[in-house]
Short mmCIF file of C-alpha atoms and ligand atoms in Angstrom, two decimals:
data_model
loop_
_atom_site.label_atom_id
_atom_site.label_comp_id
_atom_site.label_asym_id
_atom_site.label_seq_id
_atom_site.Cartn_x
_atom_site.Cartn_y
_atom_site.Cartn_z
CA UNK A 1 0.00 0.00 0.00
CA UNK A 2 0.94 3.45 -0.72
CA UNK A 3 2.01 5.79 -0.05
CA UNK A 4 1.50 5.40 3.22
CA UNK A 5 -0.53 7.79 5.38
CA UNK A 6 0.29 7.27 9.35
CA UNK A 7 -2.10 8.56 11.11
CA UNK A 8 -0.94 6.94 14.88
CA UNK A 9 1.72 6.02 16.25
CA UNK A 10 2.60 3.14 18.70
CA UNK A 11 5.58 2.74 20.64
CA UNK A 12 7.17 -0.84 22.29
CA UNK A 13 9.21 0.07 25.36
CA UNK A 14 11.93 -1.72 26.47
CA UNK A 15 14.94 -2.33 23.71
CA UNK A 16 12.95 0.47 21.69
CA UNK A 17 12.60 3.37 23.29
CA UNK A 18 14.37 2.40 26.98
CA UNK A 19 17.61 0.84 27.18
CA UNK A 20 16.46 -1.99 29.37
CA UNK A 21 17.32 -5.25 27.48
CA UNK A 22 20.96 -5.41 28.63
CA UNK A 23 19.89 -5.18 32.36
CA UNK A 24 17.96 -8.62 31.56
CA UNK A 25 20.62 -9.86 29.77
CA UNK A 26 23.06 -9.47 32.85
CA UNK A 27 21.03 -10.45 34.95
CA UNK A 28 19.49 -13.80 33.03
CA UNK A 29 23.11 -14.53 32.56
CA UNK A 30 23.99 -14.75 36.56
CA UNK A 31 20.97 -16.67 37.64
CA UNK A 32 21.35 -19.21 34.72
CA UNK A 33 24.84 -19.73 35.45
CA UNK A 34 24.25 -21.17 39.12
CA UNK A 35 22.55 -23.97 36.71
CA UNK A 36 25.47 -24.35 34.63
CA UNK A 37 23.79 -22.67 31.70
CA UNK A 38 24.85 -20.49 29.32
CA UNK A 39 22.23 -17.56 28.32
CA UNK A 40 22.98 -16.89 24.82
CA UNK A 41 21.35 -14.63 22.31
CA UNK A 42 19.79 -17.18 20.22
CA UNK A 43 17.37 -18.04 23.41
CA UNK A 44 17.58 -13.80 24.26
CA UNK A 45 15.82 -13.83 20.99
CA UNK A 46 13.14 -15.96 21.83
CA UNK A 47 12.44 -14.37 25.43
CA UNK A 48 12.62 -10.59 24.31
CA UNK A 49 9.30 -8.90 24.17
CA UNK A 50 7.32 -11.44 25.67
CA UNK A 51 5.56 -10.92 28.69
CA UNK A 52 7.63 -12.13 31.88
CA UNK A 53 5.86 -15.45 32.67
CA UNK A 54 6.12 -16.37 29.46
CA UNK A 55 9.50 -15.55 28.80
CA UNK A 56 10.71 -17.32 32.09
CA UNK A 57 8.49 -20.68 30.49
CA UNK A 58 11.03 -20.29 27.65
CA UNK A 59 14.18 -20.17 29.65
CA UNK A 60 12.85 -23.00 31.38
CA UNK A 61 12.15 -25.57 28.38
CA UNK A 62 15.09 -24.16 26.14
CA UNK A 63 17.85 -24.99 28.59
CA UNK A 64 15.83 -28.30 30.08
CA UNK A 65 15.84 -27.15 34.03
CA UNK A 66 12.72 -28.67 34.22
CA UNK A 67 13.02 -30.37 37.88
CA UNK A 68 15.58 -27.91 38.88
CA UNK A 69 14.23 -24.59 38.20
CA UNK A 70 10.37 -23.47 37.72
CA UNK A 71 9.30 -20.41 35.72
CA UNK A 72 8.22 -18.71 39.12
CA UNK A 73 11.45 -19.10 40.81
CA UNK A 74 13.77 -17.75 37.75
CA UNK A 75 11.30 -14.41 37.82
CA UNK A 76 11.89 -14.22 41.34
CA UNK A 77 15.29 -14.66 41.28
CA UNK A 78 15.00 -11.93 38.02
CA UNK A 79 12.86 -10.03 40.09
CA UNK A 80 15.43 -9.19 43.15
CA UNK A 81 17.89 -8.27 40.92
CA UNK A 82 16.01 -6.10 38.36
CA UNK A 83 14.40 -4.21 40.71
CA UNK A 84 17.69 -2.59 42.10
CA UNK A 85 18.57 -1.64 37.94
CA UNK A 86 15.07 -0.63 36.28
CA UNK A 87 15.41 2.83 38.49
CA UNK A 88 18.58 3.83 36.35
CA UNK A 89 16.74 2.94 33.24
CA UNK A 90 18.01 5.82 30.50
CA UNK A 91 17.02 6.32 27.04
CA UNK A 92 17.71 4.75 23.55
CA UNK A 93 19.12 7.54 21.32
CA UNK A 94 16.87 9.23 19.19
CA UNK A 95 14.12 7.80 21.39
CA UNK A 96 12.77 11.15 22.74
CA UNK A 97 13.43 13.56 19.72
CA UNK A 98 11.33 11.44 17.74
CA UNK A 99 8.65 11.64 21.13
CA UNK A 100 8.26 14.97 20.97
CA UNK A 101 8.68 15.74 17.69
CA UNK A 102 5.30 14.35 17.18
CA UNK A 103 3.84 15.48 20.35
CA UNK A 104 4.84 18.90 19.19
CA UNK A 105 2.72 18.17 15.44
CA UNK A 106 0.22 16.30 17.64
CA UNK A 107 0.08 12.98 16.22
CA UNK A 108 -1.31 10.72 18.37
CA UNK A 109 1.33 8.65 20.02
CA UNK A 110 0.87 5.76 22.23
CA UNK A 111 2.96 2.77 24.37
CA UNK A 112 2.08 -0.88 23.97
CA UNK A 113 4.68 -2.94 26.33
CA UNK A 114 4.73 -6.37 27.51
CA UNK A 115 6.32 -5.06 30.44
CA UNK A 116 3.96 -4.98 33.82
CA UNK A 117 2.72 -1.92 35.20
CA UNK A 118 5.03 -2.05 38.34
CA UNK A 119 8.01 -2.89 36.14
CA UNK A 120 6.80 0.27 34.07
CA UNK A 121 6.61 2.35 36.67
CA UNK A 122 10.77 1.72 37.86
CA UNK A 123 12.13 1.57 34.53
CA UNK A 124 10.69 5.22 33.72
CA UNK A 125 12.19 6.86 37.30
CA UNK A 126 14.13 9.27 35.41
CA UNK A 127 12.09 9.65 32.62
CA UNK A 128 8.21 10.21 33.55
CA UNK A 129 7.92 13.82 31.74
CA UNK A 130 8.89 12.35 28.31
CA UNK A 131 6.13 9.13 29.16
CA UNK A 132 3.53 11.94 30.11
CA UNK A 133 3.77 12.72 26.34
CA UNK A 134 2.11 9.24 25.61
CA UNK A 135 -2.10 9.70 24.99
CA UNK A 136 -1.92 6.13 26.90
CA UNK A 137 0.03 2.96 28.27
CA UNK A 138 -0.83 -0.42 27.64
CA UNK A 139 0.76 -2.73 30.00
CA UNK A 140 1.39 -6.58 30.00
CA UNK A 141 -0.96 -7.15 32.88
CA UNK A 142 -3.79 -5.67 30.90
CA UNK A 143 -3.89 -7.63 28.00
CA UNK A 144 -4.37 -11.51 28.61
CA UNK A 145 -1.97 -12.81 25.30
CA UNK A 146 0.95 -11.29 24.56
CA UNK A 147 2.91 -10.95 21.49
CA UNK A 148 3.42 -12.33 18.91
CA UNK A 149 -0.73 -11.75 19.50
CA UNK A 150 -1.40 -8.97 18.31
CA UNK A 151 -3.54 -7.83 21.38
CA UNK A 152 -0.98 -5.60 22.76
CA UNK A 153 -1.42 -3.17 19.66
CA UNK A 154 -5.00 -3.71 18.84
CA UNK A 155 -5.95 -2.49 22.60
CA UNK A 156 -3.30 0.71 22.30
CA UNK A 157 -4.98 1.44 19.18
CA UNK A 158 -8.42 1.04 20.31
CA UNK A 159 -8.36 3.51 23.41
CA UNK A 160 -8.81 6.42 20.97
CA UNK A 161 -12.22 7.19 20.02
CA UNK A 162 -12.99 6.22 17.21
CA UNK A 163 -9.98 3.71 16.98
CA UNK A 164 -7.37 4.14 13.54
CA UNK A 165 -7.40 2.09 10.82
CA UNK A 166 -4.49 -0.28 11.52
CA UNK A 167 -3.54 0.59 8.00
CA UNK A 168 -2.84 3.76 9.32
CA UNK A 169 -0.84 2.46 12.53
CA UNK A 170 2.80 2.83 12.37
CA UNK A 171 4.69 0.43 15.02
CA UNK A 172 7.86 1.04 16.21
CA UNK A 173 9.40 -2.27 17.72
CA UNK A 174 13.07 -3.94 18.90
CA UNK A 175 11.62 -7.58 19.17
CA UNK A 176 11.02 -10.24 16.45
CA UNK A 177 8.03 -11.18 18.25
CA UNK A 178 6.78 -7.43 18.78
CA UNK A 179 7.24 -7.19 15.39
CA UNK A 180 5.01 -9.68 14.36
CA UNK A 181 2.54 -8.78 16.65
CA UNK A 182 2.78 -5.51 14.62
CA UNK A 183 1.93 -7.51 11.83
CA UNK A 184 -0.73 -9.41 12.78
CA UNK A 185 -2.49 -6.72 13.87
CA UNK A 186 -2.33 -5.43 10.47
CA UNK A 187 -0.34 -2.55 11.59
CA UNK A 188 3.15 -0.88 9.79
CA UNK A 189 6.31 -1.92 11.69
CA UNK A 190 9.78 -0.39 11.47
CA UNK A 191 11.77 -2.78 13.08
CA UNK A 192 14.88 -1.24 15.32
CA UNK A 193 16.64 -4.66 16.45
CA UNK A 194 19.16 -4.92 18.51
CA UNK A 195 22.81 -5.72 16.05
CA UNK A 196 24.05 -8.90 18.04
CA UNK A 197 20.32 -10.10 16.74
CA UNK A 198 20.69 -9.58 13.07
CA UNK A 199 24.23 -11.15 13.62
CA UNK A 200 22.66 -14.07 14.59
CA UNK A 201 19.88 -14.12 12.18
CA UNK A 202 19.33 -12.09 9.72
CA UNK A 203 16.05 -13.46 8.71
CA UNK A 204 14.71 -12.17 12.62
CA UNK A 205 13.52 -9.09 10.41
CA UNK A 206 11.94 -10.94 8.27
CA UNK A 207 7.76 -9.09 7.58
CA UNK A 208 9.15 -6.04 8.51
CA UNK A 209 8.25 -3.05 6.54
CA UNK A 210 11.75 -0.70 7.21
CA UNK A 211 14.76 -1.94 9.41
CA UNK A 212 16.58 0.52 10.61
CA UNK A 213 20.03 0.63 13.28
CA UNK A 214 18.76 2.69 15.87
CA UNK A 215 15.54 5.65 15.92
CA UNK A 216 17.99 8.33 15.06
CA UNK A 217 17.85 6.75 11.44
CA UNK A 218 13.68 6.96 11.21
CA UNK A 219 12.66 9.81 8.72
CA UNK A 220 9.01 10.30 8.81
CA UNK A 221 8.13 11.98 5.72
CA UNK A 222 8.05 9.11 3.67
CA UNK A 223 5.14 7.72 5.97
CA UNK A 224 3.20 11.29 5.85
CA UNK A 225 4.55 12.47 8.97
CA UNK A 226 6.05 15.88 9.79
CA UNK A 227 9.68 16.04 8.81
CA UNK A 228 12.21 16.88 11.26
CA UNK A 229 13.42 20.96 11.27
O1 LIG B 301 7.27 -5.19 25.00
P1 LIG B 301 8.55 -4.60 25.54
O2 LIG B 301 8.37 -3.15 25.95
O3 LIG B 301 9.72 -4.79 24.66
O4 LIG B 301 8.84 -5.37 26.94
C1 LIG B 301 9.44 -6.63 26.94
C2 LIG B 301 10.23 -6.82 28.19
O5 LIG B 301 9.39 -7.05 29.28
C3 LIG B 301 11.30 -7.87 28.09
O6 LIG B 301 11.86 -8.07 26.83
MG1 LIG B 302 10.94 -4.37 23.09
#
């Protein structure tokens, strides 16, 4: 379709617009190695942007600690341990010019995370002027399946009244699972991955309309949005 006329625009969190992946990196990586498991970025991949029960299911099957570790105990191991980061949480670059660029030509801009509320409310500590910019926040814990469903968007979307055409719904998203949840819900996704994931696999971007290295690369004229000055 084209050309393309974004009328909304939806924002993932963490990897995307918060530089919070490499705190659960660190810290997946010391728990994991009490087990005498390495926590490499092929499984990383799998676990990023899903919602925290259902990442901590992956851990568990991928690395067979079935009998030694349950999903609940590796999130409350995580838990202890992220809580004492998510408060230093900073920024992606060109996270927040992008933000308020479009706040300043009002175009509606949203957050759809897989993250929990409480877990939203750390990570943003430093940051909760730039988030008051966001019409809304959809959480994990309010939508029941998380992505690759594409629930998470499809809600975000639907708290305006009346809700966009998904056609005209740009996504921005780090995840290959965000991204297809972008996709499913019929939604435009620029894909910002993280490199050591495209080392890895190149075909993680695979259904995504633009990949780009990091937001500071995202020109939004060609998607009938107000260039930058
Ligand atoms: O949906 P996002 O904001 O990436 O949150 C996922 C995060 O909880 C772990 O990867
Ligand atoms: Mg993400």
């Amino acid at each position: 379709m084209s050309p393309k006329q974004i009328s909304h625009v939806i924002f993932d969190m963490d990897g995307l617009l918060l530089d919070t992946e490499n705190f659960y990196t660190i810290v997946q990586k010391r728990i994991l190695a009490k087990y005498n498991r390495d926590f490499t970025w092929e499984l990383k991949s799998k676990m990023m942007g899903q919602k925290a029960l259902a990442a901590a299911q992956i851990a568990v099957k991928e690395l067979q600690l079935e009998g030694q570790l349950t999903a609940e105990d590796f999130l409350r191991q995580r838990e202890e341990q992220l809580d004492a980061l998510f408060p230093t949480t900073q920024l992606l670059p060109g996270a927040e010019r992008l933000v308020r660029h479009l706040k300043q030509h009002n175009i509606p801009i949203c957050v759809a995370t897989s993250s929990h509320s409480r877990h939203f409310d750390s990570k943003t500590t430093l940051h909760k002027q730039l988030f008051s910019l966001f019409d809304h926040i959809v959480t994990g814990d309010q939508i029941v399946r998380g992505k690759p469903a594409p629930d998470a968007f499809l809600t975000a979307a639907g708290q305006y009244k009346p809700a966009p055409d998904p056609q005209k719904c740009l996504v921005f998203e780090d995840a290959p699972v965000g991204m297809q949840a972008a996709k499913a819900a019929g939604m435009w996704c620029v894909m910002v991955p993280a490199q050591e994931l495209v080392k890895l696999d190149g075909s993680c971007t695979k259904g995504a309309d633009l990949v780009l290295g990091s937001l500071l690369e995202f020109d939004p004229t060609p998607w009938g949005l107000p260039p930058f000055p």
